[in-house]
XYZ file of C-alpha atoms in Angstrom:
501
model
C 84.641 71.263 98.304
C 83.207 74.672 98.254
C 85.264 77.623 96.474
C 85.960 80.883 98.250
C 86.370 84.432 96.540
C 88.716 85.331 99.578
C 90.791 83.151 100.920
C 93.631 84.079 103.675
C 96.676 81.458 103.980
C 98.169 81.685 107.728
C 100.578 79.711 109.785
C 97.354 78.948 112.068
C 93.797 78.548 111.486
C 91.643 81.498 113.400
C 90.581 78.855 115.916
C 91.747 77.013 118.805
C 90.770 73.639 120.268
C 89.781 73.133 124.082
C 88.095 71.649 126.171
C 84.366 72.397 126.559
C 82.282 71.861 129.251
C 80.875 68.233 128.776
C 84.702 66.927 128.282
C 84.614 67.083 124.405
C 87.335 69.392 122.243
C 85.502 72.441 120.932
C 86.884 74.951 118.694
C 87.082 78.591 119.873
C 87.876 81.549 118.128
C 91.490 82.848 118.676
C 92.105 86.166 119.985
C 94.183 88.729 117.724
C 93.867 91.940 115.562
C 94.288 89.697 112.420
C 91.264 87.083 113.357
C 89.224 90.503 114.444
C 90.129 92.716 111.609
C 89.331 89.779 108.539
C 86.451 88.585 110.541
C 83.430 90.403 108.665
C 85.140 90.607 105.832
C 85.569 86.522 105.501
C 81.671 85.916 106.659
C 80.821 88.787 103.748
C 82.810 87.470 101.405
C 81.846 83.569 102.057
C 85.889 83.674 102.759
C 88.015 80.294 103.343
C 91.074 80.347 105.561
C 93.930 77.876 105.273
C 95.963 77.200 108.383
C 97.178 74.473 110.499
C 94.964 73.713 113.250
C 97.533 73.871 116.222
C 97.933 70.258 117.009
C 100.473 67.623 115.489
C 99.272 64.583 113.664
C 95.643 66.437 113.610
C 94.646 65.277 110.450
C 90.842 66.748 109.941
C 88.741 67.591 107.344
C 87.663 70.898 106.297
C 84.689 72.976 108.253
C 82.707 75.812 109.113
C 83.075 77.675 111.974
C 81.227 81.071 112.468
C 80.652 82.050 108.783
C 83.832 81.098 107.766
C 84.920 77.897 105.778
C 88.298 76.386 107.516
C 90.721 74.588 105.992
C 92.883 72.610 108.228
C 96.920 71.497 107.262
C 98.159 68.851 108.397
C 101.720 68.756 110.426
C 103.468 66.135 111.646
C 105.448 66.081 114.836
C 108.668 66.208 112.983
C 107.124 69.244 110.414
C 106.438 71.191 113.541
C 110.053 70.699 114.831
C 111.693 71.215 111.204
C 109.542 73.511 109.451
C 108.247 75.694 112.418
C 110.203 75.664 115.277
C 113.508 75.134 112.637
C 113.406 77.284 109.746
C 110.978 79.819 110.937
C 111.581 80.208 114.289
C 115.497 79.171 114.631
C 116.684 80.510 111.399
C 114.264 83.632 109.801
C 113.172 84.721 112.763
C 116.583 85.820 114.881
C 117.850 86.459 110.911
C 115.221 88.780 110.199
C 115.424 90.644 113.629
C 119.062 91.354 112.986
C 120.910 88.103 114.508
C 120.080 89.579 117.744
C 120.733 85.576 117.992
C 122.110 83.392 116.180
C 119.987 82.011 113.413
C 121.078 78.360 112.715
C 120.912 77.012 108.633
C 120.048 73.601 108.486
C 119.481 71.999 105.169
C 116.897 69.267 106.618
C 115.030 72.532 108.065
C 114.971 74.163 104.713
C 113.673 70.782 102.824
C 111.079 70.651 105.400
C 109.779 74.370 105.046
C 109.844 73.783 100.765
C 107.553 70.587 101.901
C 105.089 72.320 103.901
C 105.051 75.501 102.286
C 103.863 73.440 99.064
C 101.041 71.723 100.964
C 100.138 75.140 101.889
C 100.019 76.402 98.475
C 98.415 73.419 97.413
C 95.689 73.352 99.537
C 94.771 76.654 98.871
C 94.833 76.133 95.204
C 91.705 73.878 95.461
C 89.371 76.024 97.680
C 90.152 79.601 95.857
C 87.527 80.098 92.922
C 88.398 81.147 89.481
C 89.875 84.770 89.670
C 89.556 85.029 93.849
C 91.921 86.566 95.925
C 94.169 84.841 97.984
C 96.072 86.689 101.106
C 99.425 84.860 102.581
C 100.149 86.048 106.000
C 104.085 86.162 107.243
C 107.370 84.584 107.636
C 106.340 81.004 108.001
C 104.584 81.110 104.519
C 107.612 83.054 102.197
C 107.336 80.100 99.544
C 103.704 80.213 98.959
C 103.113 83.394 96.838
C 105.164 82.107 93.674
C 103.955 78.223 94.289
C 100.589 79.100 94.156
C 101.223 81.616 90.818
C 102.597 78.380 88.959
C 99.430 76.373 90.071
C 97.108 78.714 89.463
C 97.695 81.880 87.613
C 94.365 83.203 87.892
C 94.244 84.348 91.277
C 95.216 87.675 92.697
C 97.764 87.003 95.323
C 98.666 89.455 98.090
C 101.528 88.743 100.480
C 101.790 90.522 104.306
C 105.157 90.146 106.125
C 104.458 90.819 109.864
C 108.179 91.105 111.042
C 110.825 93.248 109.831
C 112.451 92.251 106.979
C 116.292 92.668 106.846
C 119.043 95.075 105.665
C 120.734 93.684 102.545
C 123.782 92.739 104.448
C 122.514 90.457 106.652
C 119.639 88.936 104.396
C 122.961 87.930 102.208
C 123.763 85.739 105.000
C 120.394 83.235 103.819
C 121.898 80.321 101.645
C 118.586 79.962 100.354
C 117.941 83.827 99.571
C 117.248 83.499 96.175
C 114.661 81.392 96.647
C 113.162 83.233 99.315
C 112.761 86.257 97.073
C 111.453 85.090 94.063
C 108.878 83.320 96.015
C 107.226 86.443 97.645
C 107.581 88.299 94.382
C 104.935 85.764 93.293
C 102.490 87.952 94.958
C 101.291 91.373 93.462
C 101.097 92.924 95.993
C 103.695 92.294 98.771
C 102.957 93.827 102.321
C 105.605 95.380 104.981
C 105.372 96.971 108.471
C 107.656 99.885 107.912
C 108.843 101.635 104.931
C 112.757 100.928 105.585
C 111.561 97.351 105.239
C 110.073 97.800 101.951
C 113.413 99.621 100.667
C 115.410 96.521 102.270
C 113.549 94.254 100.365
C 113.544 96.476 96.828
C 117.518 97.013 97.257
C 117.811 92.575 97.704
C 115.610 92.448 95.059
C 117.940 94.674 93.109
C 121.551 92.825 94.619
C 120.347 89.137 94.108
C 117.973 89.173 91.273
C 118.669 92.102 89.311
C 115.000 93.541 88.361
C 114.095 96.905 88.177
C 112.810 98.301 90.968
C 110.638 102.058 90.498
C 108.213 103.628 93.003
C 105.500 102.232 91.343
C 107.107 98.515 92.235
C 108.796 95.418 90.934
C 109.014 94.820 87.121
C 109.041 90.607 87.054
C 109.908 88.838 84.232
C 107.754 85.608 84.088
C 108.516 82.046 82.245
C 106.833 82.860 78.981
C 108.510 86.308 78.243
C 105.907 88.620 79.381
C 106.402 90.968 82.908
C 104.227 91.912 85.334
C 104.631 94.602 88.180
C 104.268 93.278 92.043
C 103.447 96.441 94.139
C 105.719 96.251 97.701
C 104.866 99.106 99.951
C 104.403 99.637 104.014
C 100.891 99.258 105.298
C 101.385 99.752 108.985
C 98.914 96.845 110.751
C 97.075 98.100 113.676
C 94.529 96.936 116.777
C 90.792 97.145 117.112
C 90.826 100.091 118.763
C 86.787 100.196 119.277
C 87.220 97.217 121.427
C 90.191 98.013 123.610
C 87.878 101.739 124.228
C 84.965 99.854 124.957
C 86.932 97.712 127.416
C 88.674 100.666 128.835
C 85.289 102.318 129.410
C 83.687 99.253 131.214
C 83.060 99.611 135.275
C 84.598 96.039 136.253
C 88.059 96.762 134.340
C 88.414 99.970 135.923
C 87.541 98.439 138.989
C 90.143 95.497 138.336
C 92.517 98.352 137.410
C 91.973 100.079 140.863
C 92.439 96.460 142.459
C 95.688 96.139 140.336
C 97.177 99.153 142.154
C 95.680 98.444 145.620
C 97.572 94.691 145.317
C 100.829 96.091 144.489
C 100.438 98.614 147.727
C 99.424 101.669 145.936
C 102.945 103.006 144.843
C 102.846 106.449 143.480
C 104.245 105.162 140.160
C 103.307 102.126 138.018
C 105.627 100.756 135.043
C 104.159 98.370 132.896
C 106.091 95.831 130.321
C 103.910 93.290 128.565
C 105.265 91.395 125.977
C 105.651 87.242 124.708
C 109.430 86.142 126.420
C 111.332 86.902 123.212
C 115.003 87.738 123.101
C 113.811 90.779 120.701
C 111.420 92.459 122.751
C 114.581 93.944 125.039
C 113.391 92.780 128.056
C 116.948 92.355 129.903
C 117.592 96.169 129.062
C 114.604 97.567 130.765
C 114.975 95.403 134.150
C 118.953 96.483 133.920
C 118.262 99.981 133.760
C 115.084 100.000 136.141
C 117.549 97.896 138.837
C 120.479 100.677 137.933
C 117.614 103.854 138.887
C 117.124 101.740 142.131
C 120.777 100.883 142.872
C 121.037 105.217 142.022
C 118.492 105.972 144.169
C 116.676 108.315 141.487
C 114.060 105.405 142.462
C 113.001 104.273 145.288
C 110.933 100.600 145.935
C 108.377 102.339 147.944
C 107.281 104.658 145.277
C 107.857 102.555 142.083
C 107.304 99.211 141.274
C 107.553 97.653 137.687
C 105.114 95.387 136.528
C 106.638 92.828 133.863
C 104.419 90.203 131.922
C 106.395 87.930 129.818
C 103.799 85.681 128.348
C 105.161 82.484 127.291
C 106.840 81.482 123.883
C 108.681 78.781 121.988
C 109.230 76.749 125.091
C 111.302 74.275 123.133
C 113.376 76.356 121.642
C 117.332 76.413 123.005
C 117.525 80.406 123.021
C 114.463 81.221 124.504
C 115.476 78.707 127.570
C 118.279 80.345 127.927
C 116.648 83.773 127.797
C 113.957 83.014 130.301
C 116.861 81.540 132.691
C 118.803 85.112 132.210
C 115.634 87.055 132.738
C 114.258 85.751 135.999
C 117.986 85.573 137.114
C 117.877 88.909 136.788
C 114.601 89.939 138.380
C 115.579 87.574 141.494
C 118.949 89.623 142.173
C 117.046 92.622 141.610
C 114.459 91.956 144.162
C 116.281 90.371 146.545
C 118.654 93.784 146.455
C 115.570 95.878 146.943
C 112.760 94.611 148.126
C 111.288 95.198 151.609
C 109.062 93.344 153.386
C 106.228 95.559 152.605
C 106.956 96.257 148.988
C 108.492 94.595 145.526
C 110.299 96.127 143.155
C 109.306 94.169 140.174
C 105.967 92.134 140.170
C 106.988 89.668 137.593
C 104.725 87.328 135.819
C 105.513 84.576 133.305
C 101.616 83.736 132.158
C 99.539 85.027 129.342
C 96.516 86.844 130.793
C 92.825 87.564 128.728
C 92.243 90.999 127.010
C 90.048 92.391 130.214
C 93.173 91.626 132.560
C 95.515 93.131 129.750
C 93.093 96.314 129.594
C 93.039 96.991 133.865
C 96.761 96.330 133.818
C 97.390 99.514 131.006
C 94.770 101.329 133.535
C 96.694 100.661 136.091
C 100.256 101.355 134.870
C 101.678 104.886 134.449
C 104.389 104.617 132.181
C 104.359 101.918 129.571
C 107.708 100.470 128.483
C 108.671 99.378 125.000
C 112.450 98.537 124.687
C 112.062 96.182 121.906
C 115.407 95.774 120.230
C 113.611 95.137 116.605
C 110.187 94.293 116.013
C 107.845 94.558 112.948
C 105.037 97.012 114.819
C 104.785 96.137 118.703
C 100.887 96.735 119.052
C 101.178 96.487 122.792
C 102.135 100.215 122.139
C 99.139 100.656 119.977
C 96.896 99.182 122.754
C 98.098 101.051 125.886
C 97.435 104.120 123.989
C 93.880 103.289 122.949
C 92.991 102.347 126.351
C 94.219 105.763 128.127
C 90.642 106.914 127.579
C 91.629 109.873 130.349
C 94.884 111.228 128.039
C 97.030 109.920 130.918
C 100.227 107.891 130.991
C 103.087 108.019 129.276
C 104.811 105.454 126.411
C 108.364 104.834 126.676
C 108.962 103.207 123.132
C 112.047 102.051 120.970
C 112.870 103.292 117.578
C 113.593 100.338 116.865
C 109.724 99.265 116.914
C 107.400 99.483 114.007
C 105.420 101.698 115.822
C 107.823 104.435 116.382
C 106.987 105.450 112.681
C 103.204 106.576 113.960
C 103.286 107.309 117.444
C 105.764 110.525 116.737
C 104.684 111.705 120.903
C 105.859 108.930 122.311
C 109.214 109.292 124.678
C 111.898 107.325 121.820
C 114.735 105.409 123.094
C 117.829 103.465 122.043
C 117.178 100.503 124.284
C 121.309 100.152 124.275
C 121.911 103.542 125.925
C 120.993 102.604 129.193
C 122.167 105.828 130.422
C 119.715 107.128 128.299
C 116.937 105.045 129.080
C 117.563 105.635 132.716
C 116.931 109.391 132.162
C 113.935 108.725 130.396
C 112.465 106.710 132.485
C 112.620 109.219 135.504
C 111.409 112.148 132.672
C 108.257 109.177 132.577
C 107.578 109.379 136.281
C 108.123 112.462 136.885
C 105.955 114.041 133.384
C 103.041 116.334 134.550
C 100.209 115.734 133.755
C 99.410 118.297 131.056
C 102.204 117.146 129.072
C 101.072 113.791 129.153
C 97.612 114.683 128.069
C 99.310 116.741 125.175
C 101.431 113.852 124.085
C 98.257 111.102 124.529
C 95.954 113.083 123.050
C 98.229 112.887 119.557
C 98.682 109.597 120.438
C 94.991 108.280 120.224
C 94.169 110.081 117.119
C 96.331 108.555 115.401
C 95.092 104.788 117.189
C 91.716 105.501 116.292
C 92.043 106.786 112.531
C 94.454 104.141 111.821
C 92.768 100.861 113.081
C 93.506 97.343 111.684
C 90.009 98.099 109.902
C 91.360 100.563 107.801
C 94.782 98.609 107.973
C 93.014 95.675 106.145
C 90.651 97.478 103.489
C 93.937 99.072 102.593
C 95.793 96.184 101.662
C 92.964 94.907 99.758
C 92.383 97.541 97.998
C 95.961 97.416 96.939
C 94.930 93.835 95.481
C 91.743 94.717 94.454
C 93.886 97.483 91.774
C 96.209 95.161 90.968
C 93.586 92.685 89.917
C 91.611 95.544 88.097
C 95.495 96.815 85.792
C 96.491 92.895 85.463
C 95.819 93.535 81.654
C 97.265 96.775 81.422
C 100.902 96.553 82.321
C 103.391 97.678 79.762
C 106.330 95.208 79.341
C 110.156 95.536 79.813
C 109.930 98.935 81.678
C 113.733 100.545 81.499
C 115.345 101.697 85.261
C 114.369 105.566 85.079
C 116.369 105.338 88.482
C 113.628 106.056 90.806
C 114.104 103.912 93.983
C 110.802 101.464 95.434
C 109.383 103.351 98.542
C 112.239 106.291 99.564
C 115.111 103.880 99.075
C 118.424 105.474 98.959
C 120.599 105.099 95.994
C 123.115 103.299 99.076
C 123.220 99.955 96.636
C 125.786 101.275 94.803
C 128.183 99.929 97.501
C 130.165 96.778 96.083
C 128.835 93.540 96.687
C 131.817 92.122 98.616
C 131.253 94.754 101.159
C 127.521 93.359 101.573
C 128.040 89.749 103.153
C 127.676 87.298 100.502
C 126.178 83.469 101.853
């Protein structure tokens, strides 16, 4: 088996398999910043990736696939329920995200994520060459880092967590948190969205394990005595912004876009929500207030209509049933309250659509709407903005998203004060247009400097330090009191007042 410098460990391998035209599965490359941004890098680098292929049971061996060597995990039907749709997706996801719901902890779901997360680590061990560089990707793969340190303590190990990662209080709640921790601080370089997500994980760091944290990183005491410092800092991910321009720019999307607005009856004002059906992406608050400005009268269904695409996700799990029941509940009362025969008030559409629909749709919309509740970035905010090629349009976003740190001229909102959200909405429709091209104009610049590009060769070249000062760390560093990434000295709380599991 061939041995990869760079190798990147994700829940899913870059590809998907279909169905090509003479009847036979194919493989196609997925769509996503992530596959786009490590792309040249991997066929540069004569990269591997690890990932499971997408398919339970799909036992394959591994292969090459457009300059880049895949290596395919195997899941089993049950893996997929316990270790996936379990663990990650029905207890660290809602967990992580603030138990917006519930996050269930099931022992059998925690044996199974140990399981896979070791076959994982495993079979990256044998395709990573002597001294490489190894890059885990997210919340399904916490384990890896420190599994792959005991098998093979050569490598340089970097670690990126996509999704916010908990205040102290409510990571407590994790009867496995111990675990969880040391086996991220296997990498050295550990990856967040947001700095308030680095400081949450320094201060657990700090509460469960008791290492000394410093804004320089994590001092780690290993198994033979010696330390070593794992870096954990924010490095904001981004979009390929060159593409969605280039799309923007193209004569059939801005056609489609025109075609967009004709279909809906050319209302004055567009609002746009596009986002997968997730009970964190605040989707019930934006239809609430938008049927509220209605009900008011501040809107009317002739001049308005709100476009919501609510692509699907985690069919099979119980809580995201339940949410899509709630949601198109709520756009059926709403439309059967306002609608005429001549116009809708909310065009609502429960289907993923390809990037050139995506593109004519943020064309077409004049305010976008981001209510998440929590959420690690939101790069649907990242994408409208590189698309307004004409400084037009106008984000509503949520401070609560990633991406409130970078886009400072965006409108903010609480997505919980609908009152507030109301008002901001109508601010939205009724913005002129030099204040949009003020705010957009900020907005873009700050899109196009910071694309996933730069996103990417910063991280590595995080890793690429850390390799180079593996030799030079002092040992045994004493607290000088300095706290990891503008963490506030707010530990000093008492434990019991914390949540303990």
């Amino acid at each position: 088996m061939p041995q990869a410098e760079l190798v990147v460990v994700a829940n899913r391998l870059p590809v998907d398999r279909v169905e090509g035209a003479t009847g036979d599965d194919v493989w196609r490359r997925s769509p996503g910043g992530l596959v786009t941004a490590l792309e040249p890098l991997m066929r540069r680098e004569d990269g591997a990736w690890v990932g499971w292929p997408g398919q339970a049971g799909l036992d394959i061996e591994p292969f090459d696939f457009e300059g880049t060597h895949l290596v395919p995990v195997p899941l089993s039907e049950e893996e997929v329920q316990l270790y996936y749709e379990g663990f990650s997706n029905d207890t660290i996801w809602p967990l992580y995200h603030d138990v917006i719901a519930e996050p269930r902890y099931r022992r059998v779901w925690w044996d199974a994520y140990v399981k896979v997360n070791r076959r994982f680590a495993e079979a990256t061990a044998s395709v990573t060459a002597e001294g490489g560089t190894v890059w885990v990707q997210d919340y399904q793969l916490q384990l890896v880092p420190r599994m792959l340190r005991d098998l093979r303590p050569d490598l340089t190990i970097g670690y990126f967590h996509h999704i916010p990662f908990p205040a102290y209080g409510l990571f407590s709640q994790l009867p496995w948190r111990r675990q969880v921790l040391e086996g991220l601080l296997g990498a050295d370089v550990v990856g967040f969205q947001r700095v308030a997500d680095a400081g949450n994980f320094a201060r657990a760091i700090r509460r469960q394990l008791r290492y000394v944290t410093k804004a320089s990183g994590i001092t780690v005491p290993e198994r033979d005595g010696e330390t070593r410092n794992v870096l954990a800092k924010a490095f904001p991910i981004s979009i390929d912004t060159a593409s969605y321009v280039e799309l923007a720019q193209r004569a059939d999307v801005r056609a489609r876009a025109a075609e967009i607005r004709e279909s809906l009856g050319n209302p004055s004002k567009i609002l746009l929500g596009v986002d997968r059906l997730d009970y964190t992406k605040g989707i019930r608050h934006r239809l609430k207030a938008f049927g509220e400005l209605l009900e008011d009268g501040r809107l009317s269904v002739e001049d308005v209509t709100l476009v919501q695409v609510a692509s699907p996700s985690r069919e099979r799990v119980e809580a995201y049933v339940q949410l899509r029941d709630e949601i198109e509940l709520m756009v059926s009362r709403i439309g059967g309250d306002r609608d005429t025969m001549d116009h809708t008030a909310i065009r609502y559409l429960h289907q993923g659509y390809p990037r050139e629909e995506m593109v004519a749709l943020f064309l077409a919309a004049d305010v976008m709407l981001v209510t998440a509740l929590r959420d690690g970035m939101n790069l649907v905010a990242k994408e409208y903005v590189a698309t307004r090629t004409d400084n037009r349009g106008v984000l509503i976003l949520s401070e609560f998203a990633g991406a409130a740190d970078e886009l400072g001229t965006a409108l903010r909102i609480n997505p919980h004060d609908i009152d507030a959200l109301k008002d901001t909405i109508v601010r939205a429709v009724e913005m002129p247009p030099a204040e949009q091209g003020r705010r957009m104009r900020a907005m873009r610049r700050k899109v196009i400097e910071n694309d996933v590009h730069a996103w990417s060769s910063s991280f590595l070249d995080a890793l690429a330090n850390a390799r180079a000062h593996k030799d030079d760390e002092p040992d045994g560093e004493e607290p000088d009191g300095e706290k990891l990434d503008g963490e506030q000295a707010a530990d000093e709380e008492s434990e019991s007042g914390e949540g303990s599991a």
